[in-house]
Amino acid sequence: MTRDQIRDADGVALYRHEAIAAVLQVRRVDDVERLTVLLSRRRDEPFAGLFALPSGAVETGEALDAAVLRHLAAKVDVSGVTHLEQLGTRSDPGRDPAQRTIATSYLGLVPTSSDPALPERARWEPVDALPALAFDHGIVVAEAVERLRAKLSYTNLGFALMPTEFTIAELREVYVAALGHDVAPTNLQRVLTRRGQLVPTGELSRAGTRGGRPARRFRFAEASLIVTDPFAVLRPEG
Amino acid sequence: MTRDQIRDADGVALYRHEAIAAVLQVRRVDDVERLTVLLSRRRDEPFAGLFALPSGAVETGEALDAAVLRHLAAKVDVSGVTHLEQLGTRSDPGRDPAQRTIATSYLGLVPTSSDPALPERARWEPVDALPALAFDHGIVVAEAVERLRAKLSYTNLGFALMPTEFTIAELREVYVAALGHDVAPTNLQRVLTRRGQLVPTGELSRAGTRGGRPARRFRFAEASLIVTDPFAVLRPEG
DNA sequence: ACAAAAGTGTTTGCCGTACACCCATGG
DNA sequence: CCATGGGTGTACGGCAAACACTTTTGT
């Protein structure tokens, strides 16, 4: 704890500050689409050998979101990250047993179409079967998943998980994996269409080898976060 | 910027970290209920003479929420703060012109029944007619108001703005002030009752001096935050 | 009796789920 | 022509807003 005592010229305590990235992607694991998170096995103490989220210190003159992207770039092609938003800041003095560190976590999303090469120690792991994680990173993953699931319900955040064009069946598979429960394709299309999120491209997919009607292709109307279903109850309609 | 260069023994950059409190309360101003925020006029540079939110540095071994409450205690009786939640962390290197400071903001709520004595430099100011604020505190207030308005729609957060017992008319006045638009008392009662938030105490208020039927008194069923109307669309009903 | 304030009943419309049925393609 | 997968139409239920109407008090 002696390291915490470092102060500036005014006597104000100074802290390490780091950025943590919980990057989620729907990936095919054992022939099933699963919601996964990018992890990296730690080389050094503390928690050497355990999996952890990509994270690292904020540099001089650098904003937090820039720091997340910089540390993320060491693990994955950041041009594939279609959405990034702040989750929260964790400050429990004991969260890093080595030294006092305040950490701000971010949720990142990568579309199914992207499959970037990973360095040796990094892997995508399904969020519903995680190993023990270093620090409080398990909680951060849980917060990231919760945020994603909530926003899939009242925003157009699905765009960040999908390629630019897709069929309803493909969209459904991603929603099922991300939400963790079944979704009826009929209702998925209706809800997202009514909210103006889905636009048909006019093109059709080829039918599969076992036959069936060719599926229409769609894209999301907007490629950035929009609240499409604001939960404003008690608002007069006039 | 030279102060930013302070590093620990491992060469990791160190930062000032402060906690900011946006404490909101519905108060009667000029005979109308208004949503107000607690401000304090700054004594020192930078931004000397401007209003700012209560804020201050995090101490050694102190978590962020403890730091907010500690700095808040200097301005207001914190036992009146019925709800406190983190909003976000601001890290723009230029947000404090004097030195690099990372700041985490909180939303605090105080019920109408509380009217704590304030120190000389502190005041409650209506959020829809704010003067220019120091630093990025204007944005923090806007985020606090937005969070409150959203959560009034899908949680029981109203409990934090109200005394333990109240009539529907009193509740309506607070909702109107907090939401910034009219609310029909009939529908307010129905919505909150259906969600299980409101419980009648069985007692009645005295009728006003100009007559009228005496109002039933209610209380909130829970005195801590609960999501009563989760926005989970696309969930199968079975 | 009348005004004032509170509370109840009813109507309307939207939204989301479920389910039955129709369409287009490959074998 | 049948299996397979995609798409459309319809019915049901719940929730919230609006509004008319009834109840209870003070003057």
Short mmCIF file of C-alpha atoms (C1' of nucleotides) in Angstrom, two decimals:
data_model
loop_
_atom_site.label_atom_id
_atom_site.label_comp_id
_atom_site.label_asym_id
_atom_site.label_seq_id
_atom_site.Cartn_x
_atom_site.Cartn_y
_atom_site.Cartn_z
CA MET A 1 0.00 0.00 0.00
CA THR A 2 2.98 2.32 0.26
CA ARG A 3 2.80 2.89 -3.49
CA ASP A 4 -0.61 4.50 -2.99
CA GLN A 5 0.97 7.27 -1.04
CA ILE A 6 2.44 8.96 -4.11
CA ARG A 7 1.04 12.49 -4.24
CA ASP A 8 1.43 15.51 -6.48
CA ALA A 9 2.78 18.94 -5.52
CA ASP A 10 -0.58 19.89 -3.96
CA GLY A 11 -0.60 16.79 -1.78
CA VAL A 12 -3.38 15.12 -3.78
CA ALA A 13 -3.20 11.32 -3.94
CA LEU A 14 -2.42 9.85 -7.37
CA TYR A 15 -3.64 6.59 -8.86
CA ARG A 16 -2.94 4.12 -11.59
CA HIS A 17 -5.86 4.19 -13.98
CA GLU A 18 -6.52 1.43 -16.46
CA ALA A 19 -9.02 0.69 -19.18
CA ILE A 20 -10.64 -2.76 -19.49
CA ALA A 21 -12.30 -4.07 -22.63
CA ALA A 22 -15.05 -6.69 -22.61
CA VAL A 23 -15.30 -7.44 -26.33
CA LEU A 24 -18.21 -9.69 -27.27
CA GLN A 25 -18.84 -11.59 -30.49
CA VAL A 26 -21.27 -14.31 -31.55
CA ARG A 27 -19.16 -17.20 -32.84
CA ARG A 28 -19.80 -20.76 -33.95
CA VAL A 29 -18.46 -23.11 -31.26
CA ASP A 30 -18.99 -26.86 -31.73
CA ASP A 31 -21.51 -26.15 -34.50
CA VAL A 32 -23.63 -23.84 -32.32
CA GLU A 33 -23.67 -20.03 -32.27
CA ARG A 34 -22.48 -18.81 -28.86
CA LEU A 35 -21.91 -15.40 -27.32
CA THR A 36 -18.20 -15.22 -26.59
CA VAL A 37 -15.79 -12.78 -24.99
CA LEU A 38 -12.18 -12.07 -25.89
CA LEU A 39 -9.81 -13.27 -23.15
CA SER A 40 -6.05 -13.46 -22.82
CA ARG A 41 -4.05 -15.71 -20.53
CA ARG A 42 -1.94 -13.68 -18.11
CA ARG A 43 1.81 -14.10 -18.18
CA ASP A 44 2.68 -12.17 -15.01
CA GLU A 45 1.62 -11.97 -11.41
CA PRO A 46 -0.86 -11.28 -9.99
CA PHE A 47 -3.17 -14.01 -11.31
CA ALA A 48 -0.47 -15.40 -13.63
CA GLY A 49 -1.92 -18.20 -15.76
CA LEU A 50 -5.54 -17.09 -15.34
CA PHE A 51 -7.59 -15.61 -18.16
CA ALA A 52 -8.23 -11.87 -18.09
CA LEU A 53 -9.84 -9.19 -20.24
CA PRO A 54 -7.59 -7.03 -22.42
CA SER A 55 -6.63 -4.04 -20.30
CA GLY A 56 -3.86 -1.59 -19.65
CA ALA A 57 -2.82 1.75 -18.28
CA VAL A 58 -3.97 5.13 -19.58
CA GLU A 59 -1.12 7.13 -21.04
CA THR A 60 -0.28 10.77 -20.53
CA GLY A 61 -2.59 12.98 -22.55
CA GLU A 62 -4.75 10.06 -23.58
CA ALA A 63 -8.52 9.78 -23.07
CA LEU A 64 -10.01 6.55 -21.74
CA ASP A 65 -11.67 5.43 -24.96
CA ALA A 66 -8.40 5.93 -26.83
CA ALA A 67 -6.63 3.83 -24.20
CA VAL A 68 -9.11 0.95 -24.57
CA LEU A 69 -8.66 0.91 -28.32
CA ARG A 70 -4.89 1.05 -28.00
CA HIS A 71 -4.72 -1.94 -25.66
CA LEU A 72 -7.30 -3.76 -27.72
CA ALA A 73 -5.25 -3.26 -30.85
CA ALA A 74 -2.57 -5.46 -29.32
CA LYS A 75 -5.00 -8.41 -29.28
CA VAL A 76 -7.36 -7.93 -32.18
CA ASP A 77 -7.93 -5.87 -35.32
CA VAL A 78 -9.79 -2.88 -33.87
CA SER A 79 -11.24 -1.94 -37.26
CA GLY A 80 -13.61 -4.87 -36.62
CA VAL A 81 -14.99 -3.26 -33.44
CA THR A 82 -18.32 -1.80 -34.55
CA HIS A 83 -19.44 -0.45 -31.19
CA LEU A 84 -17.71 0.69 -28.03
CA GLU A 85 -19.34 2.13 -24.92
CA GLN A 86 -18.34 2.76 -21.34
CA LEU A 87 -19.73 0.42 -18.69
CA GLY A 88 -18.49 1.69 -15.35
CA THR A 89 -15.58 2.38 -13.08
CA ARG A 90 -14.39 0.01 -10.36
CA SER A 91 -12.43 1.45 -7.48
CA ASP A 92 -12.41 -1.11 -4.69
CA PRO A 93 -8.97 -0.58 -3.09
CA GLY A 94 -8.44 -4.35 -2.96
CA ARG A 95 -9.40 -5.15 -6.56
CA ASP A 96 -5.75 -5.32 -7.61
CA PRO A 97 -3.77 -7.08 -4.89
CA ALA A 98 -0.48 -5.68 -6.17
CA GLN A 99 -1.31 -1.97 -6.13
CA ARG A 100 -4.23 0.42 -5.96
CA THR A 101 -5.66 0.70 -9.46
CA ILE A 102 -8.89 2.35 -10.58
CA ALA A 103 -10.29 0.74 -13.71
CA THR A 104 -12.91 1.84 -16.23
CA SER A 105 -14.57 -0.94 -18.22
CA TYR A 106 -15.93 -0.82 -21.78
CA LEU A 107 -18.24 -2.98 -23.82
CA GLY A 108 -17.01 -3.68 -27.35
CA LEU A 109 -18.87 -5.55 -30.09
CA VAL A 110 -17.55 -7.37 -33.17
CA PRO A 111 -19.77 -8.62 -36.04
CA THR A 112 -19.97 -12.29 -36.98
CA SER A 113 -18.37 -11.50 -40.33
CA SER A 114 -15.08 -10.61 -38.68
CA ASP A 115 -12.61 -13.31 -37.65
CA PRO A 116 -9.38 -11.55 -36.85
CA ALA A 117 -6.18 -13.45 -36.19
CA LEU A 118 -5.41 -13.67 -32.48
CA PRO A 119 -2.05 -13.69 -30.73
CA GLU A 120 -0.87 -16.84 -28.96
CA ARG A 121 -2.38 -16.19 -25.53
CA ALA A 122 -5.77 -14.84 -26.65
CA ARG A 123 -9.01 -16.78 -27.17
CA TRP A 124 -12.75 -16.31 -27.55
CA GLU A 125 -14.60 -18.07 -24.71
CA PRO A 126 -18.39 -18.56 -24.37
CA VAL A 127 -19.73 -16.19 -21.70
CA ASP A 128 -21.99 -18.84 -20.19
CA ALA A 129 -19.12 -21.20 -19.42
CA LEU A 130 -16.29 -18.97 -18.31
CA PRO A 131 -13.27 -20.12 -16.34
CA ALA A 132 -12.29 -18.13 -13.24
CA LEU A 133 -11.01 -14.73 -14.37
CA ALA A 134 -8.31 -12.48 -12.92
CA PHE A 135 -9.21 -9.44 -10.79
CA ASP A 136 -12.89 -8.49 -10.95
CA HIS A 137 -13.05 -9.25 -14.66
CA GLY A 138 -15.77 -11.85 -14.19
CA ILE A 139 -18.09 -9.12 -12.93
CA VAL A 140 -17.13 -6.89 -15.84
CA VAL A 141 -18.08 -9.61 -18.33
CA ALA A 142 -21.41 -10.07 -16.57
CA GLU A 143 -22.09 -6.33 -16.79
CA ALA A 144 -21.16 -6.31 -20.47
CA VAL A 145 -23.53 -9.18 -21.25
CA GLU A 146 -26.32 -7.57 -19.26
CA ARG A 147 -25.86 -4.26 -21.07
CA LEU A 148 -25.86 -5.95 -24.47
CA ARG A 149 -29.01 -7.92 -23.72
CA ALA A 150 -30.85 -4.87 -22.44
CA LYS A 151 -29.88 -2.70 -25.40
CA LEU A 152 -30.83 -5.35 -27.95
CA SER A 153 -34.37 -4.88 -26.65
CA TYR A 154 -34.74 -1.12 -26.98
CA THR A 155 -32.05 0.04 -29.42
CA ASN A 156 -30.74 -0.97 -32.84
CA LEU A 157 -27.55 -2.39 -31.29
CA GLY A 158 -27.98 -5.58 -33.33
CA PHE A 159 -26.20 -3.79 -36.19
CA ALA A 160 -22.93 -4.13 -34.28
CA LEU A 161 -23.19 -7.94 -34.16
CA MET A 162 -24.17 -8.48 -37.81
CA PRO A 163 -22.47 -8.14 -41.18
CA THR A 164 -23.86 -5.42 -43.42
CA GLU A 165 -26.21 -7.86 -45.18
CA PHE A 166 -27.95 -10.91 -43.79
CA THR A 167 -31.14 -12.97 -43.83
CA ILE A 168 -33.70 -13.11 -41.05
CA ALA A 169 -32.58 -16.65 -40.23
CA GLU A 170 -28.99 -15.46 -39.75
CA LEU A 171 -30.19 -12.52 -37.66
CA ARG A 172 -32.24 -14.86 -35.53
CA GLU A 173 -29.28 -17.14 -34.83
CA VAL A 174 -27.27 -14.17 -33.55
CA TYR A 175 -30.12 -12.89 -31.39
CA VAL A 176 -30.68 -16.32 -29.90
CA ALA A 177 -27.01 -16.62 -29.00
CA ALA A 178 -26.75 -13.08 -27.64
CA LEU A 179 -30.00 -13.11 -25.65
CA GLY A 180 -29.66 -16.66 -24.40
CA HIS A 181 -33.22 -17.66 -25.20
CA ASP A 182 -35.26 -18.61 -28.24
CA VAL A 183 -36.52 -15.94 -30.63
CA ALA A 184 -39.28 -16.45 -33.19
CA PRO A 185 -38.09 -15.29 -36.63
CA THR A 186 -41.54 -13.96 -37.55
CA ASN A 187 -41.74 -11.67 -34.54
CA LEU A 188 -38.10 -10.63 -34.78
CA GLN A 189 -38.67 -9.36 -38.30
CA ARG A 190 -41.91 -7.62 -37.39
CA VAL A 191 -40.57 -5.86 -34.31
CA LEU A 192 -37.39 -4.62 -35.96
CA THR A 193 -39.22 -3.60 -39.13
CA ARG A 194 -41.85 -1.62 -37.24
CA ARG A 195 -39.09 0.21 -35.42
CA GLY A 196 -37.49 1.08 -38.73
CA GLN A 197 -34.30 -0.84 -38.02
CA LEU A 198 -34.49 -3.33 -40.89
CA VAL A 199 -34.40 -2.46 -44.58
CA PRO A 200 -34.68 -5.12 -47.33
CA THR A 201 -31.90 -4.85 -49.90
CA GLY A 202 -34.10 -6.33 -52.64
CA GLU A 203 -31.69 -9.19 -53.20
CA LEU A 204 -32.26 -12.85 -52.38
CA SER A 205 -29.97 -15.46 -50.89
CA ARG A 206 -29.52 -18.71 -52.79
CA ALA A 207 -31.58 -21.54 -51.37
CA GLY A 208 -29.70 -24.15 -49.37
CA THR A 209 -28.67 -27.51 -50.83
CA ARG A 210 -31.69 -29.19 -49.27
CA GLY A 211 -34.13 -26.85 -50.95
CA GLY A 212 -36.43 -24.25 -49.47
CA ARG A 213 -37.51 -20.81 -50.54
CA PRO A 214 -34.66 -18.32 -51.04
CA ALA A 215 -34.47 -15.79 -48.20
CA ARG A 216 -34.63 -12.01 -48.69
CA ARG A 217 -31.56 -10.12 -47.63
CA PHE A 218 -31.71 -7.23 -45.17
CA ARG A 219 -29.44 -4.61 -43.70
CA PHE A 220 -29.75 -2.34 -40.66
CA ALA A 221 -31.00 1.14 -41.51
CA GLU A 222 -28.42 2.78 -39.23
CA ALA A 223 -24.88 1.71 -38.38
CA SER A 224 -24.63 3.62 -35.10
CA LEU A 225 -26.51 3.32 -31.85
CA ILE A 226 -30.06 4.69 -31.85
CA VAL A 227 -32.72 4.24 -29.20
CA THR A 228 -35.62 2.93 -31.28
CA ASP A 229 -38.03 2.08 -28.48
CA PRO A 230 -37.72 4.68 -25.74
CA PHE A 231 -39.34 3.48 -22.52
CA ALA A 232 -41.21 6.68 -21.75
CA VAL A 233 -44.30 5.74 -19.88
CA LEU A 234 -46.57 8.42 -18.35
CA ARG A 235 -45.94 10.68 -21.32
CA PRO A 236 -49.08 12.37 -22.64
CA GLU A 237 -49.77 11.39 -26.24
CA GLY A 238 -50.80 14.81 -27.46
CA MET B 1 1.23 19.26 -18.23
CA THR B 2 4.46 18.48 -16.47
CA ARG B 3 2.50 17.34 -13.43
CA ASP B 4 1.03 14.53 -15.55
CA GLN B 5 4.41 13.00 -15.88
CA ILE B 6 4.47 11.66 -12.33
CA ARG B 7 4.89 7.90 -12.52
CA ASP B 8 5.21 5.07 -10.04
CA ALA B 9 8.16 2.72 -9.57
CA ASP B 10 7.07 0.64 -12.61
CA GLY B 11 6.93 3.71 -14.82
CA VAL B 12 3.13 3.73 -14.99
CA ALA B 13 1.55 7.18 -15.29
CA LEU B 14 -0.45 8.33 -12.26
CA TYR B 15 -3.54 10.53 -12.17
CA ARG B 16 -5.60 12.66 -9.88
CA HIS B 17 -9.01 11.03 -9.57
CA GLU B 18 -12.02 12.86 -8.30
CA ALA B 19 -15.64 12.06 -7.59
CA ILE B 20 -18.45 14.40 -8.73
CA ALA B 21 -21.95 14.43 -7.27
CA ALA B 22 -25.01 15.59 -9.19
CA VAL B 23 -27.59 15.64 -6.39
CA LEU B 24 -31.14 16.27 -7.56
CA GLN B 25 -34.19 17.25 -5.56
CA VAL B 26 -37.68 18.49 -6.42
CA ARG B 27 -38.13 21.82 -4.61
CA ARG B 28 -40.73 24.58 -4.55
CA VAL B 29 -39.29 27.61 -6.34
CA ASP B 30 -41.52 30.66 -6.80
CA ASP B 31 -44.55 28.58 -5.83
CA VAL B 32 -43.86 25.91 -8.46
CA GLU B 33 -42.24 22.51 -7.98
CA ARG B 34 -38.97 22.37 -9.95
CA LEU B 35 -36.25 19.78 -10.40
CA THR B 36 -33.11 21.31 -8.91
CA VAL B 37 -29.46 20.38 -8.52
CA LEU B 38 -27.10 21.19 -5.67
CA LEU B 39 -24.39 23.64 -6.75
CA SER B 40 -21.62 25.46 -4.97
CA ARG B 41 -19.89 28.64 -6.03
CA ARG B 42 -16.16 28.09 -6.54
CA ARG B 43 -13.73 30.04 -4.45
CA ASP B 44 -10.52 29.14 -6.28
CA GLU B 45 -9.16 29.00 -9.80
CA PRO B 46 -9.82 27.54 -12.23
CA PHE B 47 -13.37 28.79 -12.84
CA ALA B 48 -13.36 30.86 -9.64
CA GLY B 49 -16.78 32.45 -9.10
CA LEU B 50 -18.64 29.96 -11.30
CA PHE B 51 -21.03 27.37 -9.93
CA ALA B 52 -19.84 23.75 -9.81
CA LEU B 53 -21.04 20.39 -8.58
CA PRO B 54 -19.74 19.12 -5.23
CA SER B 55 -16.59 17.16 -6.00
CA GLY B 56 -13.21 16.25 -4.65
CA ALA B 57 -10.28 13.89 -4.71
CA VAL B 58 -10.38 10.21 -3.81
CA GLU B 59 -8.33 9.44 -0.74
CA THR B 60 -5.88 6.61 -0.20
CA GLY B 61 -7.69 3.36 0.47
CA GLU B 62 -11.06 4.91 -0.30
CA ALA B 63 -13.57 3.61 -2.85
CA LEU B 64 -15.27 6.04 -5.22
CA ASP B 65 -18.73 5.89 -3.67
CA ALA B 66 -17.23 6.59 -0.26
CA ALA B 67 -15.41 9.58 -1.72
CA VAL B 68 -18.62 11.04 -3.19
CA LEU B 69 -20.41 10.75 0.12
CA ARG B 70 -17.49 12.28 1.98
CA HIS B 71 -17.33 15.36 -0.26
CA LEU B 72 -21.10 15.59 -0.27
CA ALA B 73 -21.17 15.57 3.51
CA ALA B 74 -19.36 18.92 3.43
CA LYS B 75 -22.32 20.51 1.61
CA VAL B 76 -25.42 18.67 2.74
CA ASP B 77 -26.70 16.16 5.28
CA VAL B 78 -25.95 12.89 3.49
CA SER B 79 -28.47 10.95 5.58
CA GLY B 80 -31.04 12.63 3.33
CA VAL B 81 -29.56 11.06 0.19
CA THR B 82 -31.92 8.17 -0.55
CA HIS B 83 -30.26 6.97 -3.74
CA LEU B 84 -26.76 7.12 -5.19
CA GLU B 85 -25.58 5.57 -8.45
CA GLN B 86 -22.61 5.92 -10.74
CA LEU B 87 -23.11 7.77 -14.01
CA GLY B 88 -19.81 7.64 -15.86
CA THR B 89 -16.18 8.59 -15.99
CA ARG B 90 -14.84 11.59 -17.88
CA SER B 91 -11.21 11.56 -18.94
CA ASP B 92 -10.73 14.24 -21.59
CA PRO B 93 -7.17 15.47 -20.90
CA GLY B 94 -8.33 19.08 -21.24
CA ARG B 95 -11.36 18.88 -18.93
CA ASP B 96 -9.44 20.45 -16.06
CA PRO B 97 -7.25 23.26 -17.45
CA ALA B 98 -5.04 23.23 -14.35
CA GLN B 99 -4.02 19.56 -14.31
CA ARG B 100 -4.96 16.21 -15.75
CA THR B 101 -7.83 14.83 -13.66
CA ILE B 102 -10.03 11.83 -14.30
CA ALA B 103 -13.47 12.23 -12.76
CA THR B 104 -16.28 9.78 -12.00
CA SER B 105 -19.75 11.27 -11.69
CA TYR B 106 -22.65 10.10 -9.53
CA LEU B 107 -26.37 10.75 -9.45
CA GLY B 108 -27.76 11.41 -5.98
CA LEU B 109 -31.41 11.90 -5.03
CA VAL B 110 -32.98 13.68 -2.03
CA PRO B 111 -36.70 13.45 -1.11
CA THR B 112 -38.93 16.51 -0.96
CA SER B 113 -39.32 16.03 2.77
CA SER B 114 -35.68 16.87 3.39
CA ASP B 115 -34.51 20.48 3.53
CA PRO B 116 -30.99 20.38 4.93
CA ALA B 117 -29.18 23.56 5.90
CA LEU B 118 -26.65 24.60 3.26
CA PRO B 119 -23.29 26.29 3.70
CA GLU B 120 -22.83 29.85 2.46
CA ARG B 121 -21.69 29.11 -1.08
CA ALA B 122 -24.15 26.29 -1.86
CA ARG B 123 -27.57 26.54 -3.53
CA TRP B 124 -30.24 24.48 -5.23
CA GLU B 125 -30.71 25.64 -8.84
CA PRO B 126 -33.43 24.51 -11.31
CA VAL B 127 -31.88 22.20 -13.90
CA ASP B 128 -33.78 23.79 -16.77
CA ALA B 129 -32.32 27.25 -16.13
CA LEU B 130 -28.73 26.61 -15.16
CA PRO B 131 -25.98 29.21 -15.24
CA ALA B 132 -22.70 28.28 -16.94
CA LEU B 133 -20.96 25.64 -14.83
CA ALA B 134 -17.28 24.99 -14.18
CA PHE B 135 -15.42 22.19 -16.00
CA ASP B 136 -17.74 19.73 -17.78
CA HIS B 137 -20.25 19.83 -14.95
CA GLY B 138 -23.02 21.05 -17.23
CA ILE B 139 -22.79 17.78 -19.17
CA VAL B 140 -22.78 15.80 -15.92
CA VAL B 141 -26.00 17.47 -14.81
CA ALA B 142 -27.60 16.71 -18.17
CA GLU B 143 -26.60 13.05 -17.84
CA ALA B 144 -27.99 12.92 -14.30
CA VAL B 145 -31.34 14.35 -15.39
CA GLU B 146 -31.52 11.99 -18.35
CA ARG B 147 -30.79 8.98 -16.13
CA LEU B 148 -33.41 10.03 -13.58
CA ARG B 149 -36.09 10.55 -16.24
CA ALA B 150 -35.38 7.21 -17.88
CA LYS B 151 -35.42 5.29 -14.62
CA LEU B 152 -38.64 6.91 -13.43
CA SER B 153 -40.23 5.15 -16.41
CA TYR B 154 -39.09 1.59 -15.81
CA THR B 155 -38.05 1.36 -12.14
CA ASN B 156 -39.45 2.36 -8.74
CA LEU B 157 -36.92 5.21 -8.45
CA GLY B 158 -39.72 7.59 -7.46
CA PHE B 159 -39.28 6.36 -3.88
CA ALA B 160 -36.04 8.33 -3.67
CA LEU B 161 -37.78 11.63 -4.44
CA MET B 162 -40.75 11.20 -2.08
CA PRO B 163 -41.27 11.15 1.68
CA THR B 164 -42.34 7.81 3.12
CA GLU B 165 -46.04 8.73 2.92
CA PHE B 166 -47.81 10.90 0.37
CA THR B 167 -50.98 11.36 -1.65
CA ILE B 168 -51.32 10.76 -5.39
CA ALA B 169 -51.56 14.52 -5.93
CA GLU B 170 -48.24 15.08 -4.17
CA LEU B 171 -46.68 12.24 -6.12
CA ARG B 172 -47.95 13.74 -9.34
CA GLU B 173 -46.43 17.13 -8.60
CA VAL B 174 -43.02 15.53 -8.10
CA TYR B 175 -43.30 13.46 -11.28
CA VAL B 176 -44.33 16.50 -13.29
CA ALA B 177 -41.33 18.47 -12.02
CA ALA B 178 -38.87 15.60 -12.49
CA LEU B 179 -40.09 14.51 -15.94
CA GLY B 180 -40.68 18.00 -17.27
CA HIS B 181 -44.09 17.26 -18.75
CA ASP B 182 -47.64 16.82 -17.51
CA VAL B 183 -48.73 13.56 -15.88
CA ALA B 184 -52.33 12.48 -15.41
CA PRO B 185 -52.91 11.47 -11.76
CA THR B 186 -55.32 8.68 -12.74
CA ASN B 187 -52.81 6.98 -15.01
CA LEU B 188 -49.90 7.57 -12.63
CA GLN B 189 -51.73 5.72 -9.89
CA ARG B 190 -52.79 2.91 -12.19
CA VAL B 191 -49.37 2.33 -13.71
CA LEU B 192 -47.49 2.34 -10.42
CA THR B 193 -50.14 0.19 -8.71
CA ARG B 194 -50.10 -2.39 -11.49
CA ARG B 195 -46.35 -2.61 -11.14
CA GLY B 196 -46.69 -3.18 -7.43
CA GLN B 197 -44.83 0.00 -6.48
CA LEU B 198 -47.62 1.75 -4.57
CA VAL B 199 -49.23 0.49 -1.39
CA PRO B 200 -52.10 2.35 0.34
CA THR B 201 -51.43 2.94 4.02
CA GLY B 202 -55.14 2.93 4.84
CA GLU B 203 -54.99 6.44 6.24
CA LEU B 204 -56.49 9.57 4.72
CA SER B 205 -55.17 13.10 4.41
CA ARG B 206 -57.29 15.94 5.72
CA ALA B 207 -59.21 17.73 3.01
CA GLY B 208 -57.88 21.14 1.99
CA THR B 209 -59.36 24.38 3.30
CA ARG B 210 -61.42 24.81 0.17
CA GLY B 211 -63.07 21.42 0.53
CA GLY B 212 -62.77 18.33 -1.58
CA ARG B 213 -62.63 14.66 -0.83
CA PRO B 214 -59.80 13.61 1.51
CA ALA B 215 -57.00 11.80 -0.32
CA ARG B 216 -55.77 8.31 0.52
CA ARG B 217 -52.18 8.11 1.62
CA PHE B 218 -49.70 5.81 -0.08
CA ARG B 219 -46.14 4.64 0.34
CA PHE B 220 -43.70 2.92 -2.00
CA ALA B 221 -43.58 -0.85 -1.52
CA GLU B 222 -39.77 -0.88 -1.71
CA ALA B 223 -37.23 1.70 -0.57
CA SER B 224 -34.42 0.57 -2.85
CA LEU B 225 -34.06 0.48 -6.60
CA ILE B 226 -36.00 -2.27 -8.39
CA VAL B 227 -36.61 -2.64 -12.10
CA THR B 228 -40.39 -3.01 -12.22
CA ASP B 229 -40.89 -2.87 -15.98
CA PRO B 230 -38.00 -4.68 -17.65
CA PHE B 231 -37.81 -3.90 -21.36
CA ALA B 232 -37.34 -7.45 -22.57
CA VAL B 233 -38.90 -7.68 -25.96
CA LEU B 234 -38.56 -10.83 -28.11
CA ARG B 235 -38.80 -13.03 -25.06
CA PRO B 236 -41.05 -16.08 -25.49
CA GLU B 237 -43.95 -16.03 -23.06
CA GLY B 238 -43.92 -19.70 -22.19
"C1'" DA C 1 -76.83 23.07 -2.82
"C1'" DC C 2 -72.52 23.80 -4.92
"C1'" DA C 3 -67.67 23.87 -5.74
"C1'" DA C 4 -63.52 21.37 -5.15
"C1'" DA C 5 -60.68 17.54 -4.99
"C1'" DA C 6 -60.18 12.42 -5.19
"C1'" DG C 7 -61.23 8.08 -7.06
"C1'" DT C 8 -63.49 4.53 -10.49
"C1'" DG C 9 -65.14 2.61 -14.92
"C1'" DT C 10 -64.83 2.35 -19.73
"C1'" DT C 11 -63.08 3.02 -24.28
"C1'" DT C 12 -59.58 3.06 -27.57
"C1'" DG C 13 -55.33 1.95 -29.67
"C1'" DC C 14 -50.82 -0.03 -29.94
"C1'" DC C 15 -47.55 -3.55 -29.34
"C1'" DG C 16 -45.77 -8.13 -28.98
"C1'" DT C 17 -46.58 -13.12 -28.95
"C1'" DA C 18 -48.40 -17.24 -30.93
"C1'" DC C 19 -50.12 -19.90 -34.49
"C1'" DA C 20 -52.09 -21.23 -38.79
"C1'" DC C 21 -51.51 -20.90 -43.45
"C1'" DC C 22 -49.30 -19.73 -48.04
"C1'" DC C 23 -44.99 -19.38 -51.21
"C1'" DA C 24 -40.75 -20.80 -53.59
"C1'" DT C 25 -37.10 -23.86 -54.29
"C1'" DG C 26 -34.28 -28.59 -54.70
"C1'" DG C 27 -34.44 -33.32 -55.20
"C1'" DC D 1 -44.94 -33.96 -55.72
"C1'" DC D 2 -43.00 -33.71 -51.43
"C1'" DA D 3 -39.82 -32.10 -48.02
"C1'" DT D 4 -37.62 -27.91 -46.59
"C1'" DG D 5 -37.19 -23.47 -45.37
"C1'" DG D 6 -39.05 -18.50 -45.97
"C1'" DG D 7 -42.87 -15.32 -45.63
"C1'" DT D 8 -47.72 -13.43 -44.52
"C1'" DG D 9 -52.24 -12.99 -42.12
"C1'" DT D 10 -54.82 -13.15 -38.03
"C1'" DA D 11 -56.21 -13.58 -33.25
"C1'" DC D 12 -55.37 -12.88 -28.48
"C1'" DG D 13 -53.84 -10.48 -24.41
"C1'" DG D 14 -51.73 -6.75 -21.90
"C1'" DC D 15 -50.61 -2.13 -21.13
"C1'" DA D 16 -51.14 2.75 -21.17
"C1'" DA D 17 -53.66 7.11 -22.35
"C1'" DA D 18 -57.92 9.66 -22.37
"C1'" DC D 19 -62.25 10.87 -20.64
"C1'" DA D 20 -66.68 10.60 -18.53
"C1'" DC D 21 -68.68 9.76 -14.28
"C1'" DT D 22 -69.16 9.01 -9.21
"C1'" DT D 23 -67.77 9.85 -4.31
"C1'" DT D 24 -66.58 12.69 -0.39
"C1'" DT D 25 -65.50 16.70 1.76
"C1'" DG D 26 -65.81 22.23 3.07
"C1'" DT D 27 -68.44 26.44 2.70
#
